[in-house]
Every structure is written in structure tokens, then in C-alpha cells.
PDB file of C-alpha atoms and ligand atoms in Angstrom:
ATOM      1  CA  MET A   1     -22.392  41.847   3.848  1.00 63.00           C
ATOM      2  CA  PRO A   2     -22.289  43.838   7.099  1.00 69.00           C
ATOM      3  CA  TRP A   3     -25.064  43.424   9.623  1.00 75.00           C
ATOM      4  CA  PHE A   4     -25.352  47.087  10.395  1.00 74.00           C
ATOM      5  CA  LYS A   5     -25.017  49.992   8.084  1.00 76.00           C
ATOM      6  CA  ARG A   6     -23.818  53.297   9.423  1.00 73.00           C
ATOM      7  CA  VAL A   7     -26.289  55.795   7.983  1.00 75.00           C
ATOM      8  CA  GLU A   8     -24.798  58.984   9.314  1.00 77.00           C
ATOM      9  CA  LYS A   9     -21.254  59.610   8.464  1.00 77.00           C
ATOM     10  CA  GLY A  10     -18.663  61.185  10.634  1.00 75.00           C
ATOM     11  CA  ILE A  11     -19.828  60.027  14.064  1.00 74.00           C
ATOM     12  CA  HIS A  12     -17.043  60.303  16.540  1.00 77.00           C
ATOM     13  CA  THR A  13     -17.367  59.031  20.089  1.00 75.00           C
ATOM     14  CA  PRO A  14     -14.838  60.347  22.572  1.00 76.00           C
ATOM     15  CA  THR A  15     -12.794  57.559  24.112  1.00 73.00           C
ATOM     16  CA  GLU A  16     -14.186  58.110  27.614  1.00 74.00           C
ATOM     17  CA  GLN A  17     -17.738  57.560  26.322  1.00 76.00           C
ATOM     18  CA  LYS A  18     -16.973  54.344  24.452  1.00 70.00           C
ATOM     19  CA  LYS A  19     -18.545  51.290  26.010  1.00 69.00           C
ATOM     20  CA  GLU A  20     -16.239  48.367  26.527  1.00 64.00           C
ATOM     21  CA  THR A  21     -17.234  44.736  26.212  1.00 60.00           C
ATOM     22  CA  PRO A  22     -16.239  43.029  29.450  1.00 64.00           C
ATOM     23  CA  ASP A  23     -13.325  40.676  28.989  1.00 65.00           C
ATOM     24  CA  GLY A  24     -13.835  36.949  29.178  1.00 76.00           C
ATOM     25  CA  LEU A  25     -17.613  36.872  28.884  1.00 89.00           C
ATOM     26  CA  TRP A  26     -17.526  34.211  26.204  1.00 92.00           C
ATOM     27  CA  TYR A  27     -15.482  31.086  25.754  1.00 93.00           C
ATOM     28  CA  LYS A  28     -14.538  29.749  22.347  1.00 93.00           C
ATOM     29  CA  CYS A  29     -13.458  26.111  22.366  1.00 95.00           C
ATOM     30  CA  PRO A  30     -10.030  25.781  20.691  1.00 94.00           C
ATOM     31  CA  SER A  31     -10.962  22.305  19.485  1.00 95.00           C
ATOM     32  CA  CYS A  32     -14.490  22.537  17.997  1.00 96.00           C
ATOM     33  CA  LYS A  33     -14.819  26.366  17.961  1.00 95.00           C
ATOM     34  CA  ALA A  34     -18.160  26.217  19.761  1.00 95.00           C
ATOM     35  CA  VAL A  35     -18.951  29.365  21.726  1.00 94.00           C
ATOM     36  CA  THR A  36     -20.479  29.256  25.217  1.00 93.00           C
ATOM     37  CA  SER A  37     -20.772  31.767  27.999  1.00 93.00           C
ATOM     38  CA  MET A  38     -17.849  31.797  30.389  1.00 93.00           C
ATOM     39  CA  ALA A  39     -20.247  31.112  33.280  1.00 93.00           C
ATOM     40  CA  GLU A  40     -21.527  27.935  31.646  1.00 94.00           C
ATOM     41  CA  HIS A  41     -17.994  26.880  30.708  1.00 95.00           C
ATOM     42  CA  ARG A  42     -16.905  27.234  34.346  1.00 94.00           C
ATOM     43  CA  LYS A  43     -19.989  25.414  35.548  1.00 95.00           C
ATOM     44  CA  ASN A  44     -18.958  22.570  33.265  1.00 96.00           C
ATOM     45  CA  LEU A  45     -15.556  22.561  35.056  1.00 97.00           C
ATOM     46  CA  SER A  46     -13.851  24.158  32.019  1.00 97.00           C
ATOM     47  CA  THR A  47     -14.671  21.298  29.674  1.00 97.00           C
ATOM     48  CA  CYS A  48     -16.381  22.024  26.344  1.00 96.00           C
ATOM     49  CA  VAL A  49     -20.144  21.463  26.449  1.00 94.00           C
ATOM     50  CA  LYS A  50     -20.082  20.286  22.846  1.00 95.00           C
ATOM     51  CA  CYS A  51     -16.916  18.220  22.282  1.00 97.00           C
ATOM     52  CA  ASN A  52     -15.727  17.699  25.906  1.00 97.00           C
ATOM     53  CA  HIS A  53     -12.351  19.328  25.217  1.00 97.00           C
ATOM     54  CA  HIS A  54     -10.640  19.695  28.597  1.00 97.00           C
ATOM     55  CA  ASP A  55      -9.388  23.223  28.982  1.00 96.00           C
ATOM     56  CA  ARG A  56      -6.247  23.756  31.070  1.00 96.00           C
ATOM     57  CA  VAL A  57      -6.968  24.787  34.640  1.00 97.00           C
ATOM     58  CA  GLY A  58      -4.742  25.263  37.675  1.00 97.00           C
ATOM     59  CA  SER A  59      -4.479  24.296  41.319  1.00 98.00           C
ATOM     60  CA  LYS A  60      -7.238  26.719  42.361  1.00 97.00           C
ATOM     61  CA  GLU A  61      -9.751  24.917  40.135  1.00 97.00           C
ATOM     62  CA  TYR A  62      -8.605  21.374  40.969  1.00 98.00           C
ATOM     63  CA  PHE A  63      -8.697  22.080  44.712  1.00 98.00           C
ATOM     64  CA  ALA A  64     -12.211  23.487  44.299  1.00 98.00           C
ATOM     65  CA  ILE A  65     -13.258  20.365  42.379  1.00 98.00           C
ATOM     66  CA  LEU A  66     -11.730  17.833  44.772  1.00 98.00           C
ATOM     67  CA  PHE A  67     -11.859  19.207  48.311  1.00 98.00           C
ATOM     68  CA  ASP A  68     -15.288  19.195  49.996  1.00 98.00           C
ATOM     69  CA  ASN A  69     -16.727  22.737  50.047  1.00 98.00           C
ATOM     70  CA  ASN A  70     -13.362  23.958  48.736  1.00 97.00           C
ATOM     71  CA  GLU A  71     -12.015  23.654  52.303  1.00 98.00           C
ATOM     72  CA  PHE A  72      -8.358  22.705  52.619  1.00 98.00           C
ATOM     73  CA  THR A  73      -5.177  23.611  54.475  1.00 98.00           C
ATOM     74  CA  GLU A  74      -2.287  24.633  52.280  1.00 98.00           C
ATOM     75  CA  LEU A  75       1.208  23.367  53.098  1.00 98.00           C
ATOM     76  CA  ASP A  76       4.379  25.470  52.723  1.00 98.00           C
ATOM     77  CA  ALA A  77       2.390  28.226  51.012  1.00 97.00           C
ATOM     78  CA  ASN A  78       5.238  30.720  51.179  1.00 96.00           C
ATOM     79  CA  LEU A  79       8.157  28.621  49.952  1.00 97.00           C
ATOM     80  CA  THR A  80       9.892  30.528  47.135  1.00 96.00           C
ATOM     81  CA  SER A  81      12.850  29.930  44.904  1.00 95.00           C
ATOM     82  CA  GLY A  82      16.441  31.030  45.411  1.00 95.00           C
ATOM     83  CA  ASP A  83      18.870  31.685  42.566  1.00 95.00           C
ATOM     84  CA  PRO A  84      21.626  29.117  43.087  1.00 93.00           C
ATOM     85  CA  LEU A  85      23.229  29.648  39.663  1.00 95.00           C
ATOM     86  CA  ASP A  86      22.928  33.452  39.293  1.00 96.00           C
ATOM     87  CA  PHE A  87      21.018  32.624  36.153  1.00 96.00           C
ATOM     88  CA  VAL A  88      20.337  35.317  33.580  1.00 96.00           C
ATOM     89  CA  ASP A  89      18.534  34.802  30.256  1.00 93.00           C
ATOM     90  CA  SER A  90      16.436  37.657  28.868  1.00 94.00           C
ATOM     91  CA  LYS A  91      16.257  38.843  32.501  1.00 95.00           C
ATOM     92  CA  PRO A  92      17.759  37.688  35.806  1.00 97.00           C
ATOM     93  CA  TYR A  93      15.996  34.641  37.283  1.00 97.00           C
ATOM     94  CA  PRO A  94      14.965  36.388  40.564  1.00 97.00           C
ATOM     95  CA  ASN A  95      13.272  39.151  38.532  1.00 97.00           C
ATOM     96  CA  ARG A  96      11.457  36.548  36.460  1.00 97.00           C
ATOM     97  CA  ILE A  97      10.240  34.841  39.639  1.00 97.00           C
ATOM     98  CA  VAL A  98       8.961  38.110  41.124  1.00 97.00           C
ATOM     99  CA  ALA A  99       7.259  39.133  37.858  1.00 97.00           C
ATOM    100  CA  THR A 100       5.590  35.715  37.518  1.00 97.00           C
ATOM    101  CA  GLN A 101       4.447  35.784  41.145  1.00 98.00           C
ATOM    102  CA  LYS A 102       2.857  39.165  40.526  1.00 97.00           C
ATOM    103  CA  ALA A 103       1.178  38.080  37.289  1.00 97.00           C
ATOM    104  CA  THR A 104      -0.175  34.766  38.574  1.00 97.00           C
ATOM    105  CA  GLY A 105      -0.672  35.316  42.305  1.00 97.00           C
ATOM    106  CA  LEU A 106       1.228  32.051  42.839  1.00 98.00           C
ATOM    107  CA  LYS A 107       4.503  31.498  44.695  1.00 97.00           C
ATOM    108  CA  ASP A 108       5.786  28.701  42.444  1.00 98.00           C
ATOM    109  CA  ALA A 109       4.594  26.033  40.019  1.00 98.00           C
ATOM    110  CA  VAL A 110       3.019  23.700  42.573  1.00 98.00           C
ATOM    111  CA  ARG A 111       0.584  24.060  45.467  1.00 98.00           C
ATOM    112  CA  THR A 112       0.169  21.381  48.109  1.00 98.00           C
ATOM    113  CA  ALA A 113      -2.729  20.963  50.499  1.00 98.00           C
ATOM    114  CA  TYR A 114      -4.683  18.512  52.609  1.00 98.00           C
ATOM    115  CA  GLY A 115      -8.366  18.263  53.326  1.00 98.00           C
ATOM    116  CA  LYS A 116     -11.357  16.011  52.829  1.00 98.00           C
ATOM    117  CA  MET A 117     -12.595  14.532  49.567  1.00 98.00           C
ATOM    118  CA  ASN A 118     -16.108  13.119  50.028  1.00 97.00           C
ATOM    119  CA  GLY A 119     -15.272  12.830  53.703  1.00 96.00           C
ATOM    120  CA  GLN A 120     -11.988  10.970  53.181  1.00 96.00           C
ATOM    121  CA  GLU A 121      -8.714  12.655  54.212  1.00 97.00           C
ATOM    122  CA  ILE A 122      -6.306  13.195  51.317  1.00 98.00           C
ATOM    123  CA  THR A 123      -3.107  15.134  50.559  1.00 98.00           C
ATOM    124  CA  ILE A 124      -2.953  16.687  47.090  1.00 98.00           C
ATOM    125  CA  ALA A 125      -0.123  18.400  45.195  1.00 98.00           C
ATOM    126  CA  CYS A 126      -1.208  20.245  42.066  1.00 98.00           C
ATOM    127  CA  MET A 127       0.979  21.987  39.500  1.00 98.00           C
ATOM    128  CA  ASP A 128       0.259  25.304  37.805  1.00 98.00           C
ATOM    129  CA  PHE A 129       1.288  25.598  34.172  1.00 97.00           C
ATOM    130  CA  ASN A 130       1.117  29.384  34.055  1.00 96.00           C
ATOM    131  CA  PHE A 131       4.052  29.627  36.472  1.00 97.00           C
ATOM    132  CA  ILE A 132       7.070  29.406  34.102  1.00 97.00           C
ATOM    133  CA  GLY A 133       5.493  26.561  32.127  1.00 96.00           C
ATOM    134  CA  GLY A 134       4.842  24.476  35.237  1.00 97.00           C
ATOM    135  CA  SER A 135       8.566  23.853  35.346  1.00 97.00           C
ATOM    136  CA  MET A 136      10.002  21.725  38.122  1.00 97.00           C
ATOM    137  CA  GLY A 137      12.606  23.615  40.156  1.00 97.00           C
ATOM    138  CA  SER A 138      13.808  23.085  43.700  1.00 97.00           C
ATOM    139  CA  VAL A 139      10.653  24.607  45.225  1.00 98.00           C
ATOM    140  CA  VAL A 140       8.391  22.257  43.264  1.00 98.00           C
ATOM    141  CA  GLY A 141      10.472  19.239  44.301  1.00 98.00           C
ATOM    142  CA  GLU A 142      10.710  20.303  47.934  1.00 98.00           C
ATOM    143  CA  LYS A 143       7.001  21.065  48.261  1.00 98.00           C
ATOM    144  CA  ILE A 144       6.068  17.701  46.746  1.00 98.00           C
ATOM    145  CA  ALA A 145       8.552  15.909  49.026  1.00 98.00           C
ATOM    146  CA  ARG A 146       7.095  17.661  52.081  1.00 98.00           C
ATOM    147  CA  ALA A 147       3.521  16.916  50.956  1.00 98.00           C
ATOM    148  CA  ILE A 148       4.454  13.224  50.697  1.00 98.00           C
ATOM    149  CA  ASP A 149       5.913  13.433  54.215  1.00 98.00           C
ATOM    150  CA  HIS A 150       2.643  14.969  55.371  1.00 98.00           C
ATOM    151  CA  ALA A 151       0.718  12.083  53.804  1.00 98.00           C
ATOM    152  CA  ARG A 152       3.037   9.619  55.571  1.00 98.00           C
ATOM    153  CA  GLN A 153       2.707  11.335  58.952  1.00 98.00           C
ATOM    154  CA  THR A 154      -1.079  11.539  58.750  1.00 97.00           C
ATOM    155  CA  ARG A 155      -1.474   8.146  57.007  1.00 96.00           C
ATOM    156  CA  THR A 156      -3.517   9.676  54.170  1.00 96.00           C
ATOM    157  CA  PRO A 157      -3.485   8.840  50.451  1.00 97.00           C
ATOM    158  CA  PHE A 158      -1.367  11.101  48.264  1.00 98.00           C
ATOM    159  CA  MET A 159      -2.450  12.516  44.925  1.00 98.00           C
ATOM    160  CA  MET A 160      -0.289  14.365  42.421  1.00 98.00           C
ATOM    161  CA  ILE A 161      -1.786  16.424  39.591  1.00 98.00           C
ATOM    162  CA  SER A 162       0.983  17.078  37.056  1.00 98.00           C
ATOM    163  CA  LYS A 163       1.028  19.767  34.391  1.00 98.00           C
ATOM    164  CA  SER A 164       4.535  20.626  33.350  1.00 97.00           C
ATOM    165  CA  GLY A 165       6.981  21.386  30.575  1.00 95.00           C
ATOM    166  CA  GLY A 166       9.665  19.532  32.547  1.00 95.00           C
ATOM    167  CA  ALA A 167      12.683  20.645  34.540  1.00 96.00           C
ATOM    168  CA  ARG A 168      13.294  24.360  35.127  1.00 96.00           C
ATOM    169  CA  MET A 169      16.338  25.285  33.083  1.00 94.00           C
ATOM    170  CA  MET A 170      17.145  28.288  35.316  1.00 96.00           C
ATOM    171  CA  GLU A 171      18.007  25.821  38.072  1.00 97.00           C
ATOM    172  CA  ALA A 172      19.667  23.232  35.829  1.00 94.00           C
ATOM    173  CA  GLY A 173      21.171  20.440  37.954  1.00 95.00           C
ATOM    174  CA  PHE A 174      19.164  21.488  41.008  1.00 96.00           C
ATOM    175  CA  SER A 175      16.002  20.775  39.023  1.00 96.00           C
ATOM    176  CA  LEU A 176      17.190  17.320  38.031  1.00 96.00           C
ATOM    177  CA  MET A 177      17.906  16.476  41.679  1.00 97.00           C
ATOM    178  CA  GLN A 178      14.192  16.916  42.385  1.00 97.00           C
ATOM    179  CA  MET A 179      13.463  13.841  40.254  1.00 97.00           C
ATOM    180  CA  ALA A 180      15.518  11.655  42.590  1.00 97.00           C
ATOM    181  CA  LYS A 181      14.240  13.335  45.745  1.00 98.00           C
ATOM    182  CA  THR A 182      10.540  13.007  44.908  1.00 98.00           C
ATOM    183  CA  SER A 183      10.999   9.433  43.657  1.00 98.00           C
ATOM    184  CA  ALA A 184      12.746   8.445  46.904  1.00 98.00           C
ATOM    185  CA  LYS A 185       9.937   9.971  48.971  1.00 98.00           C
ATOM    186  CA  LEU A 186       7.352   8.087  46.888  1.00 98.00           C
ATOM    187  CA  ALA A 187       9.242   4.852  47.527  1.00 98.00           C
ATOM    188  CA  GLN A 188       8.928   5.501  51.287  1.00 98.00           C
ATOM    189  CA  LEU A 189       5.205   6.208  50.862  1.00 98.00           C
ATOM    190  CA  SER A 190       4.845   2.914  49.036  1.00 97.00           C
ATOM    191  CA  GLU A 191       6.812   0.978  51.681  1.00 97.00           C
ATOM    192  CA  GLU A 192       4.420   2.315  54.288  1.00 97.00           C
ATOM    193  CA  GLY A 193       1.475   0.970  52.339  1.00 95.00           C
ATOM    194  CA  LEU A 194      -0.100   4.305  51.446  1.00 97.00           C
ATOM    195  CA  PRO A 195      -1.742   4.759  48.040  1.00 97.00           C
ATOM    196  CA  TYR A 196      -0.366   7.194  45.465  1.00 98.00           C
ATOM    197  CA  ILE A 197      -2.551   8.373  42.600  1.00 98.00           C
ATOM    198  CA  SER A 198      -0.834  10.325  39.848  1.00 98.00           C
ATOM    199  CA  MET A 199      -2.968  12.281  37.413  1.00 98.00           C
ATOM    200  CA  LEU A 200      -1.346  13.565  34.247  1.00 98.00           C
ATOM    201  CA  THR A 201      -3.034  16.598  32.708  1.00 98.00           C
ATOM    202  CA  ASP A 202      -2.323  18.584  29.583  1.00 97.00           C
ATOM    203  CA  PRO A 203       0.676  18.781  29.176  1.00 96.00           C
ATOM    204  CA  THR A 204       2.918  16.485  31.215  1.00 97.00           C
ATOM    205  CA  THR A 205       6.389  16.180  29.742  1.00 96.00           C
ATOM    206  CA  GLY A 206      10.122  16.009  30.424  1.00 96.00           C
ATOM    207  CA  GLY A 207      11.576  15.355  33.865  1.00 96.00           C
ATOM    208  CA  VAL A 208       8.129  15.306  35.458  1.00 97.00           C
ATOM    209  CA  THR A 209       7.017  12.397  33.268  1.00 97.00           C
ATOM    210  CA  ALA A 210      10.369  10.771  33.951  1.00 96.00           C
ATOM    211  CA  SER A 211       9.898  10.903  37.731  1.00 97.00           C
ATOM    212  CA  TYR A 212       6.859  11.310  39.985  1.00 98.00           C
ATOM    213  CA  ALA A 213       4.165  11.562  37.284  1.00 98.00           C
ATOM    214  CA  MET A 214       4.678   7.966  36.143  1.00 97.00           C
ATOM    215  CA  LEU A 215       5.269   6.402  39.564  1.00 98.00           C
ATOM    216  CA  GLY A 216       1.669   6.203  40.751  1.00 98.00           C
ATOM    217  CA  ASP A 217       0.015   3.062  42.059  1.00 97.00           C
ATOM    218  CA  PHE A 218      -2.526   4.387  39.599  1.00 98.00           C
ATOM    219  CA  ASN A 219      -1.428   6.570  36.719  1.00 98.00           C
ATOM    220  CA  ILE A 220      -4.461   8.299  35.323  1.00 98.00           C
ATOM    221  CA  ALA A 221      -4.967  11.142  32.856  1.00 98.00           C
ATOM    222  CA  GLU A 222      -7.464  13.626  31.532  1.00 98.00           C
ATOM    223  CA  PRO A 223      -8.858  13.069  28.016  1.00 98.00           C
ATOM    224  CA  GLY A 224      -6.708  14.447  25.206  1.00 96.00           C
ATOM    225  CA  ALA A 225      -3.810  15.406  27.492  1.00 97.00           C
ATOM    226  CA  LEU A 226      -0.380  15.612  25.901  1.00 96.00           C
ATOM    227  CA  ILE A 227       1.868  13.139  27.700  1.00 97.00           C
ATOM    228  CA  GLY A 228       5.441  12.503  26.704  1.00 96.00           C
ATOM    229  CA  PHE A 229       9.088  12.845  27.578  1.00 94.00           C
ATOM    230  CA  ALA A 230      10.776  14.543  24.601  1.00 92.00           C
ATOM    231  CA  GLY A 231       8.794  16.656  22.151  1.00 85.00           C
ATOM    232  CA  PRO A 232       7.463  15.051  18.926  1.00 85.00           C
ATOM    233  CA  ARG A 233       9.810  17.069  16.696  1.00 88.00           C
ATOM    234  CA  VAL A 234      12.905  15.816  18.526  1.00 90.00           C
ATOM    235  CA  ILE A 235      11.692  12.212  18.326  1.00 93.00           C
ATOM    236  CA  LYS A 236      10.831  12.542  14.646  1.00 92.00           C
ATOM    237  CA  GLU A 237      14.296  13.870  13.858  1.00 93.00           C
ATOM    238  CA  THR A 238      15.946  11.126  15.906  1.00 93.00           C
ATOM    239  CA  ILE A 239      14.113   8.149  14.452  1.00 94.00           C
ATOM    240  CA  GLY A 240      13.802   9.681  10.978  1.00 94.00           C
ATOM    241  CA  LYS A 241      10.197   8.487  10.592  1.00 92.00           C
ATOM    242  CA  ASP A 242       6.765  10.065  10.679  1.00 93.00           C
ATOM    243  CA  LEU A 243       5.014   9.623  13.986  1.00 93.00           C
ATOM    244  CA  PRO A 244       1.713   7.728  14.255  1.00 92.00           C
ATOM    245  CA  LYS A 245      -1.559   9.638  14.521  1.00 90.00           C
ATOM    246  CA  GLY A 246      -2.490  10.770  18.016  1.00 91.00           C
ATOM    247  CA  PHE A 247       1.102  10.236  19.193  1.00 94.00           C
ATOM    248  CA  GLN A 248       1.604  11.336  22.834  1.00 95.00           C
ATOM    249  CA  SER A 249      -2.102  11.867  23.502  1.00 96.00           C
ATOM    250  CA  ALA A 250      -3.494  10.369  26.710  1.00 97.00           C
ATOM    251  CA  GLU A 251      -5.525   7.901  24.610  1.00 97.00           C
ATOM    252  CA  PHE A 252      -2.410   6.742  22.719  1.00 97.00           C
ATOM    253  CA  VAL A 253      -0.417   6.434  25.945  1.00 97.00           C
ATOM    254  CA  LEU A 254      -3.265   4.417  27.534  1.00 98.00           C
ATOM    255  CA  GLU A 255      -3.394   2.055  24.573  1.00 97.00           C
ATOM    256  CA  HIS A 256       0.342   1.441  24.940  1.00 96.00           C
ATOM    257  CA  GLY A 257       0.053   0.476  28.577  1.00 96.00           C
ATOM    258  CA  PHE A 258       1.407   3.493  30.412  1.00 96.00           C
ATOM    259  CA  LEU A 259      -1.879   4.568  31.980  1.00 98.00           C
ATOM    260  CA  ASP A 260      -4.519   2.805  34.051  1.00 98.00           C
ATOM    261  CA  PHE A 261      -7.464   4.869  32.906  1.00 98.00           C
ATOM    262  CA  ILE A 262      -8.579   8.202  31.521  1.00 98.00           C
ATOM    263  CA  VAL A 263     -11.017  10.168  33.602  1.00 98.00           C
ATOM    264  CA  ASP A 264     -13.430  12.937  32.667  1.00 98.00           C
ATOM    265  CA  ARG A 265     -12.932  15.973  34.908  1.00 98.00           C
ATOM    266  CA  LYS A 266     -16.630  15.986  35.766  1.00 98.00           C
ATOM    267  CA  GLU A 267     -16.373  12.431  37.133  1.00 98.00           C
ATOM    268  CA  LEU A 268     -12.946  12.830  38.734  1.00 98.00           C
ATOM    269  CA  LYS A 269     -13.968  13.347  42.352  1.00 98.00           C
ATOM    270  CA  GLN A 270     -16.388  10.410  42.418  1.00 98.00           C
ATOM    271  CA  LYS A 271     -13.999   8.050  40.594  1.00 98.00           C
ATOM    272  CA  LEU A 272     -11.152   8.864  42.968  1.00 98.00           C
ATOM    273  CA  THR A 273     -13.422   8.347  45.961  1.00 97.00           C
ATOM    274  CA  ASP A 274     -14.577   4.971  44.625  1.00 97.00           C
ATOM    275  CA  LEU A 275     -11.012   3.937  43.844  1.00 97.00           C
ATOM    276  CA  LEU A 276      -9.687   4.894  47.272  1.00 96.00           C
ATOM    277  CA  SER A 277     -12.538   3.245  49.127  1.00 94.00           C
ATOM    278  CA  MET A 278     -12.002   0.093  47.057  1.00 93.00           C
ATOM    279  CA  ILE A 279      -8.294  -0.180  47.872  1.00 90.00           C
ATOM    280  CA  SER A 280      -8.687   0.768  51.525  1.00 80.00           C
ATOM    281  CA  GLN A 281     -11.179  -2.043  52.239  1.00 66.00           C
ATOM    282  CA  PRO A 282     -10.140  -3.852  55.428  1.00 61.00           C
ATOM    283  CA  ALA A 283      -8.221  -7.046  54.746  1.00 54.00           C
ATOM    284  CA  ALA A 284     -10.825  -9.101  56.650  1.00 52.00           C
ATOM    285  CA  GLU A 285     -12.694 -10.211  53.515  1.00 51.00           C
ATOM    286  CA  PRO A 286     -10.628 -13.321  52.639  1.00 52.00           C
ATOM    287  CA  GLU A 287     -11.027 -14.556  56.243  1.00 52.00           C
ATOM    288  CA  LYS A 288     -14.796 -14.627  55.859  1.00 53.00           C
ATOM    289  CA  VAL A 289     -14.520 -16.661  52.686  1.00 51.00           C
ATOM    290  CA  LYS A 290     -12.274 -19.144  54.456  1.00 52.00           C
ATOM    291  CA  THR A 291     -14.703 -19.538  57.345  1.00 51.00           C
ATOM    292  CA  LYS A 292     -17.564 -20.150  54.944  1.00 50.00           C
ATOM    293  CA  LYS A 293     -15.607 -22.831  53.123  1.00 50.00           C
ATOM    294  CA  ALA A 294     -14.665 -24.442  56.418  1.00 49.00           C
ATOM    295  CA  THR A 295     -18.308 -24.553  57.463  1.00 51.00           C
ATOM    296  CA  LYS A 296     -19.232 -26.210  54.211  1.00 51.00           C
ATOM    297  CA  ALA A 297     -16.495 -28.788  54.516  1.00 48.00           C
ATOM    298  CA  SER A 298     -17.598 -29.779  58.019  1.00 45.00           C
TER     299      SER A 298
HETATM  300 ZN1   ZN B 301     -15.339  21.950  21.899  1.00 93.92          ZN
END
């Protein structure tokens, strides 16, 4: 039964007098269907107030969450992609890049920056899924490599926030080379004793999972994130068996030993701060213990 009954018939409102409902005033959770105001949803860092479903957000939101007062310096902000293969699918690759840049306001699928997180210097690279599916092309690889170099030069911890469909097919082999390049840079970071935290968000798949996303000193994830290499359909067809429940969810991946912990977005900044302060404790502690023991013995 309708809520309102139109008593008078034949009412016509000219288009210019029609009142429009502003777009995006309400948010409906895709998981539990609960409806909240967009303002409240944003205040809750785009996680559902009712079921804690973590909505996908991009570098703008993560930088705002992690950097103190949203103050940071972006690195290589204007690096954009070339077209090494003259690639054309439904449209030429350069046109696709320009159209995506216009639609998203981003230059490519990753943004890198440095700033302070609870007073501690950190370099962060964060991927954006709405730029061609967060695909990893040469710009993504190069920006991550340079951000790692920045972390090495400034002796700051490095954090990677991944959100990707995998390699960018329009750059084919050039995309795959980024896996080796970023991995090599991370090895140098590790040799120099600097911490690397990798956070996998929904979704992290393909060549990204197979390179930098899984190479963290700490591999962490957001609740419910899809994490995998190949898609479930491909795996199912290959092994000829049904896949277990929750397959490729962050919780499943954690249970099978690929993650260190899952972190709620609302606790992310504090947890990272605690973790970094814990691992950067000066190495003087064991000395003290020794001295105490020595005193006892004498
Ligand atoms: Zn929900």
C-alpha cells in the first residue's frame, strides 16, 4: 500500500521546478543493508555503524586517517604513464589514462607521501582502486620504488596500502617488471634495518599480492578484505573442487598464516603507532638486564 495518495489527478510539474534529492546523502551498507547518513558514515571512517563492513576508500581518506592533521608532502605527484606498447582495447590506452585522470582527479593508481603519524615520521604509499582497478603499471611501480628510496634516505618506516586487481594489462611485460623492481627496493630497505608494514585492503590480488603486498615485516589487513592471487573461479576450475567457505577473505588468509593481524580502520593509526614504537625501541634493554644479573651474582 502506498504511503501517499495523489488526490488530484493530472498534476504536472515542469522539469525546472522539480526538486532534486541531493546525491549521496544516505549510505546503504552493501553487507547488512543498514542505512545511515553519509555524514555519519564518513565520521565512522566509512565503516558500517551496524556490522562494521569496511567500505572501500582511497588514498585521500587513508592519508587523512594516518597523517597528523592531514598534513603531508606528496612525492612524484605528477608522474604519469606512457604508452610503451601502443595498446588499444575499446579505446587507445593514452585516451583511457586521460579519461580516468579526469574522472578521478588522480594521476595514476598510487599516491606516495611522507609526513608525521602521531609525531613519528613515516613514508606511505597508498593505492587507488578507482584508477583502472588499482592496476599496477610502470608508474605505480616507479612511484613505490621512489617512495622506498625516500624512506631509506630519511631513515623512516615505510608503509604500503595495497588495493589492486593486479598488473595493468595495457602495459603487459612492463607491469610485471614492477614486481621485481619493488621487491628489490624492499630488500634494500630491509638490509638497512628499516621497518616495512604492508596493509592489504579490499581487494588485493594478482601481481600485487605476488610482490610487495606480501613482503612486509608485518603483513596486515582490513576485516573482510578479499586477498588472493588468482580469482576463485579460476582456482575452482583448476582443482575441480568446491572452495571452502570464506575462501580468500582476510580472516581465512590470517588463519592460514599469511597475515600477522587484522586491524579495524578506526584503530589503525593507534595500532601502527604502537607497533612502530615497539620495534624502534633502543637496543639498550638487554644490557640493563645483564647488569642486573651481574649485580645479583656478585
Ligand atoms: Zn553493515
